[in-house]
């Protein structure tokens, strides 16, 4: 019995840590907040009864996240805590009772919307934004200042009568419309869409390149002032003051003089939240008096003076009719459930993703089952459980196919990945079609006259089998082509045909695409893990396709920010003779396989032929900025120090391991000022 309890505590601790990692670090949660809280409660109860088995770093004691490796890690001036969650009116009233016991009978609360985003702490000194830290593990977080500075609604300079120095915490998020637009764009460019606005905001703020962050439409609401304690009497006053300094505070915040008023606020917003331009997953209730907040205090993880009330996500029951196994562009197989149509949040839902084998096994879902379907923040509805009491007799476990449903190849699964995939990347039809769609997309060859339906048409008429076939298409081949297309969403058939004008536009688009830069062509080739940014780095490092094709894994690892996974994927791609034939044909068609970017935007050639490893933080440049300056002056950025490195450019907080290695190899270590002198000489 005791052994069982200990092992239950161990399992819950490990699983909750894993879910925390998925939520905070990967931004890809696989269970709902409600399920997480249920597990956490169970662990809390067990730990109370058997404290001797509790782990010192138990998720009941430590706030979820951990810092990621890409940014400088800094300590919070005060721990960045999370809030305890409530789900029922009774739990909310219990909170009110607890507060009253600690702080007297007449309590004033402030109710605010709970923004479903990514927590951030902004520090302002003399009105200037000087630092933005993520929550991290609650004690220290990642310094994402440069990325946060790209958010237009966060002022770099305050106005009015602001204090000399303070921190204000808030939530970075993405508006629904902006999120949908961004996802449409991603799909068009052959990239995977984000599951919901929260994930996309979290994923964006942790991107390495601030210039990429700037392209994503993020916003931020601020809700927690931390500074001179004598400045305000109430939290509400601090919100109004922050507004007057130019900071963005949400207008829904209200003072409530009783828990009944709080409940009214919650019920009202539960109805009205559909009309908001952003996602809210609940209401946050805070004691208004700052003096009382101080007296009521904190637990190890949460303030006792505040609580979150979480809205129900809409959950409905329906029948699982069948499961399709779809093959994506990268060969990943996604099981998709076909459901008896059901209305959720006003839209009819017929299909839901089952993600992968692990999720199917976890749910033990079977064809014929009555399943629970949820559509919370997610765009794609999710099956979250099975109503076992309604399971008909004779159902069978759902088996993942062993062979590809499209080309019959034996499916593979890497141990450390959840997805099965079809390895037949050169001949499996959906994979080839996916690659063709990616090739013509805007950030690759930008042939906007060719859409997905045209690709289908060209494919079915066997006119295009690989990228090079686009360049031998003639007007006469395509004018008048037609086919019937079945629209899955409205169940109607549509006739698609290429008229004269469309055929002319396609040919013109193909001809124009020959002007695309080498980096865009490289991106268009669809080499696994070679996205837009990696293409840019490879193109400018290797200058032309022949150098890149010859490069070994070690050569590739020298390129700034290229790791083993990417390097191996590139080498593998160029080893495939079929790909080399395509490159030859594309060369003959006149595509650009030579980089002339360095000379185009060059500031000078002062660093020509010199290679740099950049490390640490700089005063006059952002990290991206200093790397760009190196390239614009003819130099090269490389990822790791080797005997071929010319300079290590050392900023503050440079990693000791790098410093040691540079010294060991006798590589010249220069400061930011030395660098400035070098380029100004
Ligand atoms: S106050 C010390 N107010 O939800 C308490 N938090 O699940 C500081 N959140 O950690 C938090 N909207 O990241 C507060 N209006 C709001 C919020 C809010 C969203 C986030 C915040 C918090 C998490 C708790």
PDB file of N, CA, C and O in Angstrom, residues 532-593:
ATOM      1  N   UNK A 532      12.924  29.397 -43.689  1.00  0.00           N
ATOM      2  CA  UNK A 532      13.312  30.672 -44.284  1.00  0.00           C
ATOM      3  C   UNK A 532      14.654  31.190 -43.731  1.00  0.00           C
ATOM      4  O   UNK A 532      15.538  31.583 -44.493  1.00  0.00           O
ATOM      5  N   UNK A 533      14.774  31.176 -42.394  1.00  0.00           N
ATOM      6  CA  UNK A 533      15.968  31.747 -41.772  1.00  0.00           C
ATOM      7  C   UNK A 533      17.207  30.905 -42.078  1.00  0.00           C
ATOM      8  O   UNK A 533      18.273  31.449 -42.401  1.00  0.00           O
ATOM      9  N   UNK A 534      17.049  29.583 -42.006  1.00  0.00           N
ATOM     10  CA  UNK A 534      18.201  28.713 -42.275  1.00  0.00           C
ATOM     11  C   UNK A 534      18.633  28.882 -43.736  1.00  0.00           C
ATOM     12  O   UNK A 534      19.839  28.936 -44.033  1.00  0.00           O
ATOM     13  N   UNK A 535      17.663  28.987 -44.659  1.00  0.00           N
ATOM     14  CA  UNK A 535      18.017  29.173 -46.073  1.00  0.00           C
ATOM     15  C   UNK A 535      18.869  30.420 -46.244  1.00  0.00           C
ATOM     16  O   UNK A 535      19.866  30.419 -46.977  1.00  0.00           O
ATOM     17  N   UNK A 536      18.451  31.471 -45.547  1.00  0.00           N
ATOM     18  CA  UNK A 536      19.176  32.737 -45.664  1.00  0.00           C
ATOM     19  C   UNK A 536      20.620  32.552 -45.187  1.00  0.00           C
ATOM     20  O   UNK A 536      21.570  33.003 -45.834  1.00  0.00           O
ATOM     21  N   UNK A 537      20.773  31.874 -44.053  1.00  0.00           N
ATOM     22  CA  UNK A 537      22.120  31.694 -43.492  1.00  0.00           C
ATOM     23  C   UNK A 537      22.988  30.828 -44.409  1.00  0.00           C
ATOM     24  O   UNK A 537      24.152  31.133 -44.654  1.00  0.00           O
ATOM     25  N   UNK A 538      22.379  29.743 -44.930  1.00  0.00           N
ATOM     26  CA  UNK A 538      23.158  28.848 -45.799  1.00  0.00           C
ATOM     27  C   UNK A 538      23.547  29.556 -47.089  1.00  0.00           C
ATOM     28  O   UNK A 538      24.672  29.437 -47.565  1.00  0.00           O
ATOM     29  N   UNK A 539      22.589  30.309 -47.653  1.00  0.00           N
ATOM     30  CA  UNK A 539      22.874  30.981 -48.923  1.00  0.00           C
ATOM     31  C   UNK A 539      24.001  31.975 -48.748  1.00  0.00           C
ATOM     32  O   UNK A 539      24.894  32.074 -49.593  1.00  0.00           O
ATOM     33  N   UNK A 540      23.988  32.724 -47.626  1.00  0.00           N
ATOM     34  CA  UNK A 540      25.030  33.730 -47.538  1.00  0.00           C
ATOM     35  C   UNK A 540      26.360  33.111 -47.101  1.00  0.00           C
ATOM     36  O   UNK A 540      27.410  33.651 -47.419  1.00  0.00           O
ATOM     37  N   UNK A 541      26.351  31.990 -46.429  1.00  0.00           N
ATOM     38  CA  UNK A 541      27.615  31.369 -46.024  1.00  0.00           C
ATOM     39  C   UNK A 541      28.283  30.648 -47.189  1.00  0.00           C
ATOM     40  O   UNK A 541      29.483  30.775 -47.419  1.00  0.00           O
ATOM     41  N   UNK A 542      27.473  29.858 -47.944  1.00  0.00           N
ATOM     42  CA  UNK A 542      28.083  29.024 -48.991  1.00  0.00           C
ATOM     43  C   UNK A 542      28.123  29.701 -50.365  1.00  0.00           C
ATOM     44  O   UNK A 542      28.745  29.194 -51.291  1.00  0.00           O
ATOM     45  N   UNK A 543      27.376  30.787 -50.497  1.00  0.00           N
ATOM     46  CA  UNK A 543      27.372  31.581 -51.734  1.00  0.00           C
ATOM     47  C   UNK A 543      26.725  30.921 -52.936  1.00  0.00           C
ATOM     48  O   UNK A 543      26.103  31.593 -53.744  1.00  0.00           O
ATOM     49  N   UNK A 544      26.921  29.631 -53.141  1.00  0.00           N
ATOM     50  CA  UNK A 544      26.254  28.996 -54.280  1.00  0.00           C
ATOM     51  C   UNK A 544      25.910  27.539 -53.979  1.00  0.00           C
ATOM     52  O   UNK A 544      26.397  26.965 -53.005  1.00  0.00           O
ATOM     53  N   UNK A 545      25.076  26.953 -54.839  1.00  0.00           N
ATOM     54  CA  UNK A 545      24.543  25.622 -54.559  1.00  0.00           C
ATOM     55  C   UNK A 545      25.641  24.553 -54.622  1.00  0.00           C
ATOM     56  O   UNK A 545      25.578  23.572 -53.886  1.00  0.00           O
ATOM     57  N   UNK A 546      26.664  24.766 -55.472  1.00  0.00           N
ATOM     58  CA  UNK A 546      27.697  23.739 -55.590  1.00  0.00           C
ATOM     59  C   UNK A 546      28.493  23.615 -54.295  1.00  0.00           C
ATOM     60  O   UNK A 546      28.787  22.511 -53.844  1.00  0.00           O
ATOM     61  N   UNK A 547      28.821  24.777 -53.681  1.00  0.00           N
ATOM     62  CA  UNK A 547      29.522  24.735 -52.388  1.00  0.00           C
ATOM     63  C   UNK A 547      28.663  24.040 -51.343  1.00  0.00           C
ATOM     64  O   UNK A 547      29.155  23.250 -50.542  1.00  0.00           O
ATOM     65  N   UNK A 548      27.379  24.342 -51.366  1.00  0.00           N
ATOM     66  CA  UNK A 548      26.478  23.757 -50.369  1.00  0.00           C
ATOM     67  C   UNK A 548      26.362  22.244 -50.584  1.00  0.00           C
ATOM     68  O   UNK A 548      26.402  21.466 -49.626  1.00  0.00           O
ATOM     69  N   UNK A 549      26.255  21.838 -51.845  1.00  0.00           N
ATOM     70  CA  UNK A 549      26.096  20.407 -52.144  1.00  0.00           C
ATOM     71  C   UNK A 549      27.324  19.616 -51.701  1.00  0.00           C
ATOM     72  O   UNK A 549      27.217  18.461 -51.315  1.00  0.00           O
ATOM     73  N   UNK A 550      28.497  20.272 -51.747  1.00  0.00           N
ATOM     74  CA  UNK A 550      29.748  19.585 -51.378  1.00  0.00           C
ATOM     75  C   UNK A 550      29.965  19.544 -49.861  1.00  0.00           C
ATOM     76  O   UNK A 550      30.806  18.793 -49.381  1.00  0.00           O
ATOM     77  N   UNK A 551      29.228  20.402 -49.126  1.00  0.00           N
ATOM     78  CA  UNK A 551      29.532  20.599 -47.698  1.00  0.00           C
ATOM     79  C   UNK A 551      29.302  19.333 -46.888  1.00  0.00           C
ATOM     80  O   UNK A 551      28.336  18.603 -47.108  1.00  0.00           O
ATOM     81  N   UNK A 552      30.216  19.076 -45.946  1.00  0.00           N
ATOM     82  CA  UNK A 552      30.057  17.934 -45.036  1.00  0.00           C
ATOM     83  C   UNK A 552      29.275  18.408 -43.814  1.00  0.00           C
ATOM     84  O   UNK A 552      29.070  19.620 -43.629  1.00  0.00           O
ATOM     85  N   UNK A 553      28.889  17.453 -42.967  1.00  0.00           N
ATOM     86  CA  UNK A 553      28.179  17.837 -41.739  1.00  0.00           C
ATOM     87  C   UNK A 553      29.031  18.812 -40.941  1.00  0.00           C
ATOM     88  O   UNK A 553      28.529  19.825 -40.436  1.00  0.00           O
ATOM     89  N   UNK A 554      30.343  18.548 -40.861  1.00  0.00           N
ATOM     90  CA  UNK A 554      31.221  19.438 -40.093  1.00  0.00           C
ATOM     91  C   UNK A 554      31.261  20.842 -40.680  1.00  0.00           C
ATOM     92  O   UNK A 554      31.240  21.833 -39.952  1.00  0.00           O
ATOM     93  N   UNK A 555      31.318  20.911 -42.024  1.00  0.00           N
ATOM     94  CA  UNK A 555      31.323  22.245 -42.662  1.00  0.00           C
ATOM     95  C   UNK A 555      30.049  22.998 -42.276  1.00  0.00           C
ATOM     96  O   UNK A 555      30.066  24.188 -41.962  1.00  0.00           O
ATOM     97  N   UNK A 556      28.929  22.266 -42.331  1.00  0.00           N
ATOM     98  CA  UNK A 556      27.642  22.923 -42.069  1.00  0.00           C
ATOM     99  C   UNK A 556      27.528  23.379 -40.618  1.00  0.00           C
ATOM    100  O   UNK A 556      26.946  24.428 -40.325  1.00  0.00           O
ATOM    101  N   UNK A 557      28.136  22.604 -39.725  1.00  0.00           N
ATOM    102  CA  UNK A 557      28.046  22.957 -38.302  1.00  0.00           C
ATOM    103  C   UNK A 557      28.783  24.259 -37.983  1.00  0.00           C
ATOM    104  O   UNK A 557      28.556  24.868 -36.948  1.00  0.00           O
ATOM    105  N   UNK A 558      29.658  24.677 -38.902  1.00  0.00           N
ATOM    106  CA  UNK A 558      30.383  25.926 -38.664  1.00  0.00           C
ATOM    107  C   UNK A 558      29.489  27.148 -38.904  1.00  0.00           C
ATOM    108  O   UNK A 558      29.820  28.263 -38.516  1.00  0.00           O
ATOM    109  N   UNK A 559      28.374  26.931 -39.587  1.00  0.00           N
ATOM    110  CA  UNK A 559      27.502  28.069 -39.901  1.00  0.00           C
ATOM    111  C   UNK A 559      26.740  28.461 -38.642  1.00  0.00           C
ATOM    112  O   UNK A 559      26.279  27.595 -37.893  1.00  0.00           O
ATOM    113  N   UNK A 560      26.629  29.768 -38.464  1.00  0.00           N
ATOM    114  CA  UNK A 560      25.939  30.309 -37.309  1.00  0.00           C
ATOM    115  C   UNK A 560      24.551  29.682 -37.144  1.00  0.00           C
ATOM    116  O   UNK A 560      23.751  29.669 -38.082  1.00  0.00           O
ATOM    117  N   UNK A 561      24.283  29.179 -35.959  1.00  0.00           N
ATOM    118  CA  UNK A 561      22.981  28.637 -35.589  1.00  0.00           C
ATOM    119  C   UNK A 561      22.539  27.381 -36.342  1.00  0.00           C
ATOM    120  O   UNK A 561      21.377  27.028 -36.350  1.00  0.00           O
ATOM    121  N   UNK A 562      23.449  26.724 -37.036  1.00  0.00           N
ATOM    122  CA  UNK A 562      23.081  25.453 -37.678  1.00  0.00           C
ATOM    123  C   UNK A 562      23.517  24.311 -36.761  1.00  0.00           C
ATOM    124  O   UNK A 562      24.692  24.193 -36.424  1.00  0.00           O
ATOM    125  N   UNK A 563      22.561  23.497 -36.359  1.00  0.00           N
ATOM    126  CA  UNK A 563      22.868  22.375 -35.472  1.00  0.00           C
ATOM    127  C   UNK A 563      22.939  21.068 -36.252  1.00  0.00           C
ATOM    128  O   UNK A 563      22.781  21.050 -37.486  1.00  0.00           O
ATOM    129  N   UNK A 564      23.146  19.975 -35.507  1.00  0.00           N
ATOM    130  CA  UNK A 564      23.342  18.675 -36.152  1.00  0.00           C
ATOM    131  C   UNK A 564      22.149  18.201 -36.965  1.00  0.00           C
ATOM    132  O   UNK A 564      22.285  17.668 -38.051  1.00  0.00           O
ATOM    133  N   UNK A 565      20.947  18.432 -36.405  1.00  0.00           N
ATOM    134  CA  UNK A 565      19.730  17.949 -37.069  1.00  0.00           C
ATOM    135  C   UNK A 565      19.619  18.562 -38.478  1.00  0.00           C
ATOM    136  O   UNK A 565      19.371  17.869 -39.457  1.00  0.00           O
ATOM    137  N   UNK A 566      19.866  19.861 -38.571  1.00  0.00           N
ATOM    138  CA  UNK A 566      19.763  20.542 -39.870  1.00  0.00           C
ATOM    139  C   UNK A 566      20.899  20.070 -40.770  1.00  0.00           C
ATOM    140  O   UNK A 566      20.689  19.739 -41.944  1.00  0.00           O
ATOM    141  N   UNK A 567      22.120  20.033 -40.209  1.00  0.00           N
ATOM    142  CA  UNK A 567      23.294  19.675 -41.017  1.00  0.00           C
ATOM    143  C   UNK A 567      23.099  18.293 -41.645  1.00  0.00           C
ATOM    144  O   UNK A 567      23.315  18.108 -42.855  1.00  0.00           O
ATOM    145  N   UNK A 568      22.648  17.336 -40.840  1.00  0.00           N
ATOM    146  CA  UNK A 568      22.473  15.978 -41.365  1.00  0.00           C
ATOM    147  C   UNK A 568      21.388  15.932 -42.429  1.00  0.00           C
ATOM    148  O   UNK A 568      21.501  15.227 -43.431  1.00  0.00           O
ATOM    149  N   UNK A 569      20.342  16.708 -42.218  1.00  0.00           N
ATOM    150  CA  UNK A 569      19.251  16.716 -43.187  1.00  0.00           C
ATOM    151  C   UNK A 569      19.728  17.271 -44.551  1.00  0.00           C
ATOM    152  O   UNK A 569      19.377  16.749 -45.608  1.00  0.00           O
ATOM    153  N   UNK A 570      20.564  18.321 -44.495  1.00  0.00           N
ATOM    154  CA  UNK A 570      21.072  18.923 -45.744  1.00  0.00           C
ATOM    155  C   UNK A 570      21.966  17.920 -46.480  1.00  0.00           C
ATOM    156  O   UNK A 570      21.831  17.698 -47.689  1.00  0.00           O
ATOM    157  N   UNK A 571      22.870  17.296 -45.726  1.00  0.00           N
ATOM    158  CA  UNK A 571      23.792  16.340 -46.350  1.00  0.00           C
ATOM    159  C   UNK A 571      22.991  15.202 -46.992  1.00  0.00           C
ATOM    160  O   UNK A 571      23.250  14.808 -48.142  1.00  0.00           O
ATOM    161  N   UNK A 572      21.986  14.732 -46.277  1.00  0.00           N
ATOM    162  CA  UNK A 572      21.177  13.621 -46.793  1.00  0.00           C
ATOM    163  C   UNK A 572      20.462  14.035 -48.089  1.00  0.00           C
ATOM    164  O   UNK A 572      20.406  13.274 -49.053  1.00  0.00           O
ATOM    165  N   UNK A 573      19.973  15.260 -48.113  1.00  0.00           N
ATOM    166  CA  UNK A 573      19.224  15.721 -49.294  1.00  0.00           C
ATOM    167  C   UNK A 573      20.125  15.733 -50.532  1.00  0.00           C
ATOM    168  O   UNK A 573      19.734  15.298 -51.605  1.00  0.00           O
ATOM    169  N   UNK A 574      21.351  16.212 -50.357  1.00  0.00           N
ATOM    170  CA  UNK A 574      22.243  16.310 -51.513  1.00  0.00           C
ATOM    171  C   UNK A 574      22.866  14.965 -51.890  1.00  0.00           C
ATOM    172  O   UNK A 574      23.486  14.851 -52.941  1.00  0.00           O
ATOM    173  N   UNK A 575      22.679  13.963 -51.045  1.00  0.00           N
ATOM    174  CA  UNK A 575      23.182  12.627 -51.394  1.00  0.00           C
ATOM    175  C   UNK A 575      22.202  11.910 -52.308  1.00  0.00           C
ATOM    176  O   UNK A 575      22.545  10.920 -52.947  1.00  0.00           O
ATOM    177  N   UNK A 576      20.968  12.382 -52.346  1.00  0.00           N
ATOM    178  CA  UNK A 576      19.933  11.712 -53.131  1.00  0.00           C
ATOM    179  C   UNK A 576      20.091  12.073 -54.621  1.00  0.00           C
ATOM    180  O   UNK A 576      19.908  13.237 -55.007  1.00  0.00           O
ATOM    181  N   UNK A 577      20.425  11.085 -55.503  1.00  0.00           N
ATOM    182  CA  UNK A 577      20.685  11.407 -56.912  1.00  0.00           C
ATOM    183  C   UNK A 577      19.492  12.064 -57.605  1.00  0.00           C
ATOM    184  O   UNK A 577      19.665  12.939 -58.456  1.00  0.00           O
ATOM    185  N   UNK A 578      18.279  11.683 -57.169  1.00  0.00           N
ATOM    186  CA  UNK A 578      17.080  12.281 -57.773  1.00  0.00           C
ATOM    187  C   UNK A 578      17.078  13.811 -57.562  1.00  0.00           C
ATOM    188  O   UNK A 578      16.735  14.573 -58.457  1.00  0.00           O
ATOM    189  N   UNK A 579      17.512  14.242 -56.381  1.00  0.00           N
ATOM    190  CA  UNK A 579      17.542  15.682 -56.099  1.00  0.00           C
ATOM    191  C   UNK A 579      18.601  16.385 -56.943  1.00  0.00           C
ATOM    192  O   UNK A 579      18.408  17.512 -57.401  1.00  0.00           O
ATOM    193  N   UNK A 580      19.738  15.684 -57.172  1.00  0.00           N
ATOM    194  CA  UNK A 580      20.804  16.311 -57.965  1.00  0.00           C
ATOM    195  C   UNK A 580      20.356  16.508 -59.408  1.00  0.00           C
ATOM    196  O   UNK A 580      20.671  17.515 -60.053  1.00  0.00           O
ATOM    197  N   UNK A 581      19.566  15.553 -59.900  1.00  0.00           N
ATOM    198  CA  UNK A 581      19.034  15.692 -61.272  1.00  0.00           C
ATOM    199  C   UNK A 581      18.104  16.906 -61.348  1.00  0.00           C
ATOM    200  O   UNK A 581      18.176  17.724 -62.277  1.00  0.00           O
ATOM    201  N   UNK A 582      17.242  17.051 -60.312  1.00  0.00           N
ATOM    202  CA  UNK A 582      16.319  18.202 -60.300  1.00  0.00           C
ATOM    203  C   UNK A 582      17.109  19.510 -60.310  1.00  0.00           C
ATOM    204  O   UNK A 582      16.805  20.442 -61.055  1.00  0.00           O
ATOM    205  N   UNK A 583      18.169  19.570 -59.476  1.00  0.00           N
ATOM    206  CA  UNK A 583      18.979  20.799 -59.426  1.00  0.00           C
ATOM    207  C   UNK A 583      19.559  21.103 -60.808  1.00  0.00           C
ATOM    208  O   UNK A 583      19.522  22.249 -61.283  1.00  0.00           O
ATOM    209  N   UNK A 584      20.070  20.088 -61.482  1.00  0.00           N
ATOM    210  CA  UNK A 584      20.650  20.305 -62.810  1.00  0.00           C
ATOM    211  C   UNK A 584      19.604  20.881 -63.762  1.00  0.00           C
ATOM    212  O   UNK A 584      19.856  21.821 -64.506  1.00  0.00           O
ATOM    213  N   UNK A 585      18.393  20.303 -63.713  1.00  0.00           N
ATOM    214  CA  UNK A 585      17.330  20.785 -64.607  1.00  0.00           C
ATOM    215  C   UNK A 585      16.944  22.229 -64.268  1.00  0.00           C
ATOM    216  O   UNK A 585      16.709  23.048 -65.154  1.00  0.00           O
ATOM    217  N   UNK A 586      16.881  22.525 -62.945  1.00  0.00           N
ATOM    218  CA  UNK A 586      16.518  23.894 -62.547  1.00  0.00           C
ATOM    219  C   UNK A 586      17.601  24.884 -62.970  1.00  0.00           C
ATOM    220  O   UNK A 586      17.311  26.022 -63.338  1.00  0.00           O
ATOM    221  N   UNK A 587      18.868  24.430 -62.923  1.00  0.00           N
ATOM    222  CA  UNK A 587      19.967  25.307 -63.360  1.00  0.00           C
ATOM    223  C   UNK A 587      19.787  25.633 -64.838  1.00  0.00           C
ATOM    224  O   UNK A 587      19.910  26.782 -65.261  1.00  0.00           O
ATOM    225  N   UNK A 588      19.475  24.572 -65.612  1.00  0.00           N
ATOM    226  CA  UNK A 588      19.296  24.761 -67.063  1.00  0.00           C
ATOM    227  C   UNK A 588      18.141  25.709 -67.344  1.00  0.00           C
ATOM    228  O   UNK A 588      18.171  26.489 -68.289  1.00  0.00           O
ATOM    229  N   UNK A 589      17.099  25.634 -66.480  1.00  0.00           N
ATOM    230  CA  UNK A 589      15.936  26.513 -66.676  1.00  0.00           C
ATOM    231  C   UNK A 589      16.277  27.965 -66.337  1.00  0.00           C
ATOM    232  O   UNK A 589      15.503  28.870 -66.625  1.00  0.00           O
ATOM    233  N   UNK A 590      17.436  28.183 -65.709  1.00  0.00           N
ATOM    234  CA  UNK A 590      17.887  29.556 -65.455  1.00  0.00           C
ATOM    235  C   UNK A 590      17.590  30.061 -64.054  1.00  0.00           C
ATOM    236  O   UNK A 590      17.587  31.269 -63.815  1.00  0.00           O
ATOM    237  N   UNK A 591      17.325  29.167 -63.105  1.00  0.00           N
ATOM    238  CA  UNK A 591      17.070  29.636 -61.736  1.00  0.00           C
ATOM    239  C   UNK A 591      18.365  30.092 -61.082  1.00  0.00           C
ATOM    240  O   UNK A 591      19.451  29.678 -61.486  1.00  0.00           O
ATOM    241  N   UNK A 592      18.183  30.929 -60.070  1.00  0.00           N
ATOM    242  CA  UNK A 592      19.316  31.565 -59.428  1.00  0.00           C
ATOM    243  C   UNK A 592      19.914  30.659 -58.352  1.00  0.00           C
ATOM    244  O   UNK A 592      19.288  30.418 -57.319  1.00  0.00           O
ATOM    245  N   UNK A 593      21.115  30.167 -58.567  1.00  0.00           N
ATOM    246  CA  UNK A 593      21.748  29.315 -57.565  1.00  0.00           C
ATOM    247  C   UNK A 593      23.023  29.959 -57.026  1.00  0.00           C
ATOM    248  O   UNK A 593      23.923  29.305 -56.547  1.00  0.00           O
TER     249      UNK A 593
END
